[in-house]
Amino acid sequence: MEQHYDTLAAWDHAHLWHPFTQMQGFAREELLIITRGEGVFLFDHRGNRYLDGVASLWANVHGHRRPELDRAIQDQLSKVAHCTMLGLANIPALNLAHDLVEIAPPGLTRVFLSDNGSTAVEVALKMAYQYWQLRGEKQRKRFVKLKDAYHGDTLGAVSVGGIDLFHAIFKDLLFPTLEAPNTYCYRCPEQDRCHQQCLTALEAVVESHHDELAAIIIEPVIQGAAGMIAQPSGYVRRIRELADHYGCLLIADEVATGFGRTGKMFACEHDEIAPDILCLAKGITGGYLPLAATLATDDIYRMFLGEFDEFRAFFHGHTYTGNPLAAAAAVASLALFRSERLIDQLQEKIAYLAARLADWVEHPHIGDIRQRGFMVGIELVRDKASKVPFPVKQRQGHRVILAARKLGAILRPLGDVIVLMPPLCISLTELQELLDITLAAINQAGSA
Ligand SMILES: Cc1ncc(COP(=O)(O)O)c(C=O)c1O
């Protein structure tokens, strides 16, 4: 095994280029090779067991090797693994479209399938843009985004992104957008005098550009990659009202928040609103296979109808759009949501998580804890009183996750924000273990 491991590690260093990773430092760390999963655990090449504390990048819902999902994929595999959706349909994709419309916020009746979160967003942006072109309001070309927004890594998604560290270098390749402040209350200079100035600023941007706006795009309820920036109750509703008032579309990117993550099936439900376009991915297949969906209203869909030679069709599609294996996993995942009453079952775990995290607020290196359902961000600071962060070079978040790894949990930070986002199926005992490990890792990482 050791020999085998050394060979594989050498191949990693020689050939693999890992995403969002400074490869120079990475090659100096011990490479963890995951060989199998079981429930909320992953196992490495040595047989060590780790709690999957970030649900394999925020995607896993029902655990690894979940028999119902395994079986659904195997059954479909015995029929056909892949066939195109360009001009054809397949049974899992049809079932999935039907099931998604049943559970989606009201009015979203059309399902456009693709294969990852970024493509779900690309589809949404192009759909919104073409909608206004077809409708004859050709000046409606611009998108409003929030500061620190993250909608994926393809260029359209990056254009509506707001994280300078990831996005600034590509700025010459991007289309121009309008940006409004986000709800980063912890570092807001107006925190003690909050009159929702961020919302007022957003309203001002929308008001002054309303006649040229195609859509406002948001991650509703909590911005994930921004560092788990939670929004106050009613915030999403206010944005819905704003979009309605000025007649532009609202795109809700629920790639991260969808499928139970915030404690409801979709985050938009917290404010009882429906977007015009909804982007879904990650948890859609229970975290098994790449698949995404962009849902739209009938009003949007109908705008694309016309005679063949009017060329109003939506000219977008991917080779693996509606892949039957992935769609079969998604259908099986949604069936589990129903049969296990997963959202109901989740509430006790969310409350437990909140209660345990509340005990950490006095910790000298925890500046802020932000939680919406099963999405948690713990912001580490060097000095609690002044909120001074750790020096970037220290990579405090990374130190914590390396310590957590030794203690038996896999985490992935966002800078110095420690993210907790376990599979929704995690038991209370496992959740307790994850929290114990996380706190111990924060302590072990120290402050020097
Ligand atoms: C809100 C949001 N949108 C889009 C994406 C992009 O998804 P993918 O990584 O599947 O392209 C992500 C990924 O983290 C996300 O959090």
Coordinates of C-alpha atoms and ligand atoms in Angstrom, one line a residue:
M1 CA 0.0 0.0 0.0
E2 CA 2.8 2.4 1.0
Q3 CA 4.6 1.8 -2.4
H4 CA 1.3 2.2 -4.2
Y5 CA 0.6 5.4 -2.3
D6 CA 4.1 6.8 -3.1
T7 CA 3.5 6.2 -6.8
L8 CA 0.1 7.8 -6.7
A9 CA 1.4 10.8 -4.8
A10 CA 4.2 11.2 -7.3
W11 CA 1.6 11.2 -10.1
D12 CA -0.4 13.8 -8.3
H13 CA 2.6 16.1 -8.1
A14 CA 3.6 15.3 -11.7
H15 CA 0.2 15.7 -13.4
L16 CA -2.8 16.8 -11.4
W17 CA -3.6 20.5 -11.1
H18 CA -6.0 20.9 -8.2
P19 CA -8.8 23.6 -8.2
F20 CA -8.4 26.7 -6.1
T21 CA -5.0 25.4 -4.9
Q22 CA -1.6 27.0 -4.7
M23 CA 0.2 23.9 -6.1
Q24 CA 3.6 25.0 -4.8
G25 CA 2.7 24.6 -1.2
F26 CA 0.3 21.8 -1.8
A27 CA 3.1 19.5 -3.0
R28 CA 4.8 19.9 0.3
E29 CA 1.8 18.6 2.3
E30 CA 0.9 15.0 2.7
L31 CA -1.6 14.1 0.0
L32 CA -4.8 12.6 1.2
I33 CA -6.2 10.1 -1.2
I34 CA -9.8 9.2 -0.6
T35 CA -10.5 5.6 -1.3
R36 CA -14.1 5.2 -0.2
G37 CA -17.0 6.7 1.6
E38 CA -19.7 5.4 3.9
G39 CA -22.5 7.6 5.4
V40 CA -21.0 10.9 6.5
F41 CA -17.5 9.4 6.5
L42 CA -14.7 9.3 4.0
F43 CA -11.7 7.0 4.3
D44 CA -8.2 7.6 3.1
H45 CA -5.5 5.3 1.6
R46 CA -4.4 4.3 5.1
G47 CA -8.0 3.4 6.2
N48 CA -8.2 6.5 8.4
R49 CA -11.8 7.7 8.8
Y50 CA -12.9 11.4 8.4
L51 CA -16.2 13.1 9.0
D52 CA -17.1 14.8 5.7
G53 CA -17.6 18.2 7.4
V54 CA -18.2 20.1 4.2
A55 CA -20.4 17.5 2.4
S56 CA -17.8 17.1 -0.3
L57 CA -18.0 20.7 -1.3
W58 CA -21.5 21.4 0.0
A59 CA -23.1 18.8 -2.2
N60 CA -23.7 15.6 -0.2
V61 CA -27.1 15.2 1.3
H62 CA -27.9 11.6 2.2
G63 CA -24.4 10.3 2.9
H64 CA -22.0 8.4 0.8
R65 CA -22.9 5.0 -0.6
R66 CA -26.5 5.5 0.1
P67 CA -28.2 2.3 -1.1
E68 CA -31.2 4.0 -2.6
L69 CA -29.0 6.3 -4.7
D70 CA -26.5 3.6 -5.6
R71 CA -29.4 1.4 -6.8
A72 CA -31.0 4.2 -8.8
I73 CA -27.8 4.7 -10.7
Q74 CA -27.2 1.0 -11.2
D75 CA -30.7 0.5 -12.5
Q76 CA -30.3 3.3 -15.0
L77 CA -26.9 2.0 -15.9
S78 CA -28.5 -1.2 -17.0
K79 CA -30.6 0.8 -19.4
V80 CA -28.5 3.7 -20.8
A81 CA -25.7 5.8 -19.3
H82 CA -26.0 8.7 -21.6
C83 CA -27.9 10.1 -24.6
T84 CA -28.3 13.6 -25.8
M85 CA -31.2 15.9 -24.9
L86 CA -30.7 17.9 -28.1
G87 CA -33.9 16.8 -29.8
L88 CA -34.5 13.8 -27.5
A89 CA -35.8 13.1 -24.1
N90 CA -35.0 10.5 -21.5
I91 CA -37.1 9.1 -18.7
P92 CA -35.0 10.2 -15.6
A93 CA -34.8 13.8 -17.0
L94 CA -38.5 13.9 -17.6
N95 CA -39.2 12.6 -14.1
L96 CA -36.7 15.1 -12.6
A97 CA -38.3 18.1 -14.4
H98 CA -41.7 17.0 -13.1
D99 CA -40.4 16.6 -9.6
L100 CA -38.5 19.9 -9.5
V101 CA -41.5 21.9 -10.7
E102 CA -43.6 20.2 -7.9
I103 CA -41.3 21.4 -5.2
A104 CA -40.0 24.7 -6.6
P105 CA -41.3 28.1 -5.5
P106 CA -44.6 28.8 -7.3
G107 CA -44.5 29.9 -11.0
L108 CA -41.3 28.2 -11.9
T109 CA -42.6 25.7 -14.5
R110 CA -39.8 25.3 -17.0
V111 CA -36.6 23.3 -16.3
F112 CA -33.4 23.7 -18.3
L113 CA -30.8 21.1 -17.4
S114 CA -27.1 21.4 -17.5
D115 CA -24.2 20.0 -15.5
N116 CA -22.8 22.2 -12.8
G117 CA -23.5 25.3 -10.8
S118 CA -21.6 27.7 -13.0
T119 CA -23.5 26.5 -16.1
A120 CA -26.8 26.8 -14.2
V121 CA -25.8 30.5 -13.7
E122 CA -24.6 31.0 -17.3
V123 CA -27.9 29.7 -18.5
A124 CA -29.8 32.0 -16.2
L125 CA -27.8 35.1 -17.4
K126 CA -28.2 34.3 -21.1
M127 CA -31.9 33.4 -20.6
A128 CA -32.5 36.8 -18.8
Y129 CA -30.6 38.7 -21.5
Q130 CA -32.2 37.0 -24.4
Y131 CA -35.6 37.4 -22.8
W132 CA -35.4 41.2 -22.9
Q133 CA -33.9 41.2 -26.4
L134 CA -36.9 39.1 -27.6
R135 CA -39.3 41.2 -25.7
G136 CA -38.1 44.3 -27.5
E137 CA -36.7 46.0 -24.4
K138 CA -33.2 45.8 -25.9
Q139 CA -31.7 48.3 -23.5
R140 CA -32.2 45.9 -20.6
K141 CA -28.7 44.4 -20.7
R142 CA -27.3 45.0 -17.2
F143 CA -27.1 42.8 -14.1
V144 CA -26.9 43.9 -10.5
K145 CA -24.9 41.7 -8.2
L146 CA -23.9 41.9 -4.6
K147 CA -20.4 42.5 -3.3
D148 CA -18.5 39.3 -2.5
A149 CA -21.0 37.3 -4.6
Y150 CA -19.9 34.0 -6.0
H151 CA -21.8 32.4 -8.8
G152 CA -19.2 30.1 -10.3
D153 CA -16.0 30.2 -12.4
T154 CA -17.1 30.5 -16.0
L155 CA -16.8 34.0 -17.4
G156 CA -20.4 34.9 -17.2
A157 CA -20.6 33.7 -13.7
V158 CA -17.4 35.5 -12.9
S159 CA -18.8 38.7 -14.4
V160 CA -21.6 38.6 -11.7
G161 CA -19.1 37.6 -9.1
G162 CA -17.8 40.1 -6.5
I163 CA -14.8 38.4 -4.8
D164 CA -11.8 40.4 -5.8
L165 CA -9.3 37.7 -4.9
F166 CA -10.9 35.3 -7.4
H167 CA -12.3 37.7 -10.0
A168 CA -10.2 40.9 -10.3
I169 CA -7.5 39.4 -12.4
F170 CA -10.0 38.5 -15.1
K171 CA -11.7 41.9 -15.2
D172 CA -10.8 42.7 -18.8
L173 CA -12.6 39.5 -20.0
L174 CA -15.8 40.2 -18.1
F175 CA -19.0 42.1 -19.1
P176 CA -19.7 45.2 -16.9
T177 CA -22.1 44.8 -14.0
L178 CA -23.5 47.0 -11.3
E179 CA -22.5 46.2 -7.7
A180 CA -24.3 46.8 -4.4
P181 CA -23.0 46.2 -0.9
N182 CA -23.8 42.9 0.8
T183 CA -24.9 42.2 4.3
Y184 CA -21.5 41.7 5.9
C185 CA -22.7 43.1 9.3
Y186 CA -19.7 42.0 11.3
R187 CA -17.4 44.3 9.4
C188 CA -19.9 47.0 8.5
P189 CA -18.9 50.4 9.8
E190 CA -22.6 51.1 10.4
Q191 CA -23.1 47.9 12.4
D192 CA -24.0 49.8 15.6
R193 CA -26.2 52.2 13.7
C194 CA -27.9 49.8 11.3
H195 CA -30.6 51.3 9.3
Q196 CA -30.1 48.7 6.6
Q197 CA -27.8 51.1 4.7
C198 CA -26.7 48.2 2.5
L199 CA -30.3 47.7 1.3
T200 CA -30.7 51.5 0.7
A201 CA -27.6 51.4 -1.4
L202 CA -28.9 48.5 -3.4
E203 CA -32.2 50.3 -3.9
A204 CA -30.3 53.4 -5.1
V205 CA -28.4 51.3 -7.7
V206 CA -31.5 49.7 -8.9
E207 CA -33.5 52.9 -9.0
S208 CA -30.8 54.8 -11.0
H209 CA -30.3 52.1 -13.6
H210 CA -33.8 50.6 -13.6
D211 CA -34.5 51.1 -17.3
E212 CA -31.4 49.2 -18.3
L213 CA -31.6 46.3 -15.9
A214 CA -32.1 42.8 -17.1
A215 CA -31.9 41.2 -13.7
I216 CA -30.7 41.3 -10.1
I217 CA -28.8 38.2 -9.1
I218 CA -28.5 37.0 -5.5
E219 CA -27.6 34.0 -3.4
P220 CA -30.7 34.2 -1.2
V221 CA -30.5 34.1 2.6
I222 CA -26.8 33.5 2.8
Q223 CA -23.8 34.2 0.5
G224 CA -21.7 31.0 0.6
A225 CA -18.2 31.5 -0.8
A226 CA -18.3 35.1 0.4
G227 CA -17.6 33.6 3.8
M228 CA -21.1 32.6 4.8
I229 CA -22.6 36.1 4.9
A230 CA -26.1 35.8 6.2
Q231 CA -28.9 38.1 5.3
P232 CA -31.5 39.4 7.7
S233 CA -35.0 38.1 7.5
G234 CA -37.1 40.0 4.9
Y235 CA -34.0 41.0 2.9
V236 CA -34.8 38.7 0.0
R237 CA -38.4 39.8 0.0
R238 CA -37.3 43.4 -0.2
I239 CA -35.2 42.6 -3.3
R240 CA -38.2 40.7 -4.8
E241 CA -40.3 43.9 -4.3
L242 CA -37.6 46.0 -5.8
A243 CA -37.4 43.8 -8.9
D244 CA -41.1 43.9 -9.2
H245 CA -41.3 47.7 -8.8
Y246 CA -38.8 48.3 -11.5
G247 CA -39.8 45.5 -13.7
C248 CA -36.6 43.6 -13.9
L249 CA -36.0 39.9 -13.3
L250 CA -34.8 38.3 -10.1
I251 CA -32.3 35.4 -10.4
A252 CA -31.9 33.3 -7.3
D253 CA -28.7 31.3 -7.3
E254 CA -29.6 28.4 -4.9
V255 CA -26.7 26.3 -6.1
A256 CA -25.4 26.2 -2.5
T257 CA -28.6 27.0 -0.5
G258 CA -30.9 24.7 -2.4
F259 CA -32.1 21.2 -1.3
G260 CA -32.5 21.7 2.4
R261 CA -29.3 23.5 3.2
T262 CA -30.8 26.5 5.0
G263 CA -33.5 24.4 6.7
K264 CA -36.1 24.8 3.9
M265 CA -36.1 23.0 0.6
F266 CA -35.2 26.3 -1.0
A267 CA -33.9 29.4 0.7
C268 CA -36.4 31.6 -1.1
E269 CA -39.1 29.9 1.0
H270 CA -37.8 31.7 4.2
D271 CA -39.1 35.0 2.8
E272 CA -42.0 33.3 0.9
I273 CA -40.9 34.6 -2.5
A274 CA -40.4 33.1 -5.9
P275 CA -37.6 34.3 -8.2
D276 CA -38.1 34.5 -12.0
I277 CA -35.2 32.3 -12.5
L278 CA -33.8 29.7 -10.1
C279 CA -30.3 28.1 -10.4
L280 CA -29.8 24.7 -8.8
A281 CA -26.9 22.2 -8.7
K282 CA -24.7 20.7 -5.9
G283 CA -27.2 18.9 -3.7
I284 CA -29.6 18.2 -6.6
T285 CA -28.2 14.6 -7.1
G286 CA -27.7 14.2 -3.4
G287 CA -24.1 15.1 -4.1
Y288 CA -23.5 12.0 -6.3
L289 CA -23.1 13.2 -9.9
P290 CA -22.7 16.5 -11.8
L291 CA -26.1 17.9 -12.7
A292 CA -27.7 21.4 -12.7
A293 CA -31.0 22.9 -13.4
T294 CA -32.2 26.4 -14.3
L295 CA -35.9 26.9 -13.7
A296 CA -37.8 29.7 -15.3
T297 CA -41.4 31.1 -15.3
D298 CA -43.8 30.4 -18.1
D299 CA -43.7 34.1 -19.0
I300 CA -39.9 33.8 -19.7
Y301 CA -40.3 30.5 -21.6
R302 CA -43.1 31.8 -23.8
M303 CA -41.0 34.7 -25.0
F304 CA -38.7 32.2 -26.7
L305 CA -41.5 30.7 -28.8
G306 CA -41.9 31.4 -32.4
E307 CA -41.7 30.0 -35.9
F308 CA -38.4 28.1 -36.7
D309 CA -37.2 30.9 -39.0
E310 CA -37.8 33.6 -36.4
F311 CA -34.7 32.2 -34.6
R312 CA -36.0 32.9 -31.1
A313 CA -34.8 29.5 -29.7
F314 CA -32.5 29.5 -26.7
F315 CA -29.2 28.6 -28.3
H316 CA -27.5 26.9 -25.4
G317 CA -26.8 23.3 -24.4
H318 CA -24.2 21.0 -23.2
T319 CA -23.2 17.5 -24.3
Y320 CA -24.2 16.0 -20.9
T321 CA -27.4 18.1 -20.5
G322 CA -29.9 15.9 -18.8
N323 CA -27.6 13.0 -18.3
P324 CA -29.8 10.0 -17.4
L325 CA -27.5 8.6 -14.7
A326 CA -27.3 12.0 -12.9
A327 CA -31.0 12.6 -13.4
A328 CA -31.8 9.1 -12.0
A329 CA -29.7 10.0 -8.9
A330 CA -31.6 13.3 -8.6
V331 CA -35.0 11.6 -8.8
A332 CA -33.9 9.1 -6.1
S333 CA -32.6 11.9 -3.9
L334 CA -35.9 13.8 -4.1
A335 CA -37.7 10.6 -3.2
L336 CA -35.6 10.3 -0.1
F337 CA -36.4 13.9 0.9
R338 CA -40.1 12.9 0.8
S339 CA -39.9 9.4 2.3
E340 CA -37.6 10.5 5.2
R341 CA -39.3 13.9 5.7
L342 CA -35.8 15.1 5.6
I343 CA -36.6 18.8 6.0
D344 CA -38.6 18.1 9.2
Q345 CA -35.9 15.9 10.6
L346 CA -33.3 18.5 10.0
Q347 CA -34.9 21.1 12.3
E348 CA -33.7 19.4 15.6
K349 CA -30.2 19.2 14.2
I350 CA -30.2 22.9 13.1
A351 CA -31.3 23.9 16.6
Y352 CA -28.6 21.7 18.2
L353 CA -26.0 23.2 15.9
A354 CA -27.1 26.7 16.9
A355 CA -27.1 25.9 20.6
R356 CA -23.6 24.4 20.5
L357 CA -22.2 27.3 18.4
A358 CA -23.7 29.8 20.8
D359 CA -21.2 28.5 23.4
W360 CA -18.3 29.5 21.3
V361 CA -19.0 33.2 21.0
E362 CA -16.7 34.2 23.8
H363 CA -13.8 32.3 22.2
P364 CA -10.8 34.7 21.9
H365 CA -10.2 33.9 18.3
I366 CA -13.7 33.6 17.0
G367 CA -14.9 37.0 15.8
D368 CA -18.2 36.0 14.4
I369 CA -20.4 32.9 13.9
R370 CA -22.9 33.0 11.0
Q371 CA -25.5 30.3 10.6
R372 CA -28.4 29.7 8.4
G373 CA -29.7 26.1 8.8
F374 CA -26.9 23.7 7.9
M375 CA -24.6 26.5 6.5
V376 CA -22.1 27.8 9.1
G377 CA -19.2 30.2 8.8
I378 CA -16.9 30.8 11.8
E379 CA -14.7 33.8 11.3
L380 CA -11.4 33.6 13.0
V381 CA -9.6 36.8 14.1
R382 CA -6.3 37.4 15.8
D383 CA -7.7 40.1 18.0
K384 CA -11.4 39.8 19.0
A385 CA -11.8 43.3 20.4
S386 CA -10.4 45.1 17.3
K387 CA -11.5 42.4 14.8
V388 CA -8.0 42.4 13.4
P389 CA -7.6 39.3 11.2
F390 CA -4.7 36.9 11.3
P391 CA -1.9 37.8 8.9
V392 CA -2.6 36.3 5.4
K393 CA 0.7 34.5 5.4
Q394 CA -0.2 32.6 8.6
R395 CA -3.1 30.8 6.8
Q396 CA -4.9 30.4 10.0
G397 CA -8.0 28.8 8.4
H398 CA -5.7 26.3 6.7
R399 CA -3.9 25.5 9.9
V400 CA -7.3 24.7 11.5
I401 CA -8.3 22.3 8.7
L402 CA -5.0 20.5 8.9
A403 CA -5.5 20.1 12.7
A404 CA -9.1 18.9 12.1
R405 CA -7.8 16.4 9.6
K406 CA -5.5 14.9 12.2
L407 CA -8.5 14.7 14.6
G408 CA -10.7 13.0 12.0
A409 CA -12.7 15.6 10.0
I410 CA -12.4 17.0 6.6
L411 CA -13.1 20.7 6.4
R412 CA -12.4 23.4 3.8
P413 CA -12.1 27.0 4.9
L414 CA -12.9 30.2 3.0
G415 CA -9.8 32.2 4.0
D416 CA -10.0 32.4 7.8
V417 CA -13.7 31.5 7.8
I418 CA -14.1 27.9 8.9
V419 CA -17.1 26.4 7.1
L420 CA -19.3 23.7 8.5
M421 CA -21.7 22.2 6.1
P422 CA -22.1 18.4 6.8
P423 CA -24.4 16.1 4.8
L424 CA -28.0 16.7 5.9
C425 CA -28.2 13.0 7.0
I426 CA -25.6 13.5 9.8
S427 CA -26.8 12.2 13.2
L428 CA -26.8 14.3 16.3
T429 CA -23.9 12.2 17.7
E430 CA -21.9 12.7 14.5
L431 CA -22.7 16.4 14.6
Q432 CA -21.4 16.5 18.1
E433 CA -18.2 14.8 17.0
L434 CA -17.8 17.3 14.1
L435 CA -18.3 20.3 16.5
D436 CA -15.9 18.8 19.1
I437 CA -13.2 18.3 16.4
T438 CA -13.7 21.8 15.0
L439 CA -13.3 23.5 18.3
A440 CA -10.3 21.4 19.2
A441 CA -8.7 22.2 15.8
I442 CA -9.3 25.9 16.3
N443 CA -7.6 25.7 19.7
Q444 CA -4.8 23.5 18.4
A445 CA -4.1 25.9 15.6
G446 CA -3.3 28.4 18.2
S447 CA -2.7 32.1 17.4
A448 CA 1.1 32.4 17.0
Ligands
LIG1 C1 -23.9 30.0 -5.0 C2 -23.0 29.3 -6.0 N1 -23.3 29.4 -7.3 C3 -22.6 28.7 -8.2 C4 -21.6 27.9 -7.9 C5 -20.8 27.2 -8.9 O1 -21.0 25.8 -8.9 P1 -20.0 24.8 -9.6 O2 -18.8 24.7 -8.7 O3 -20.8 23.5 -9.6 O4 -19.7 25.3 -10.9 C6 -21.3 27.7 -6.5 C7 -20.2 26.8 -6.1 O5 -19.8 26.9 -4.9 C8 -22.0 28.4 -5.5 O6 -21.8 28.4 -4.2

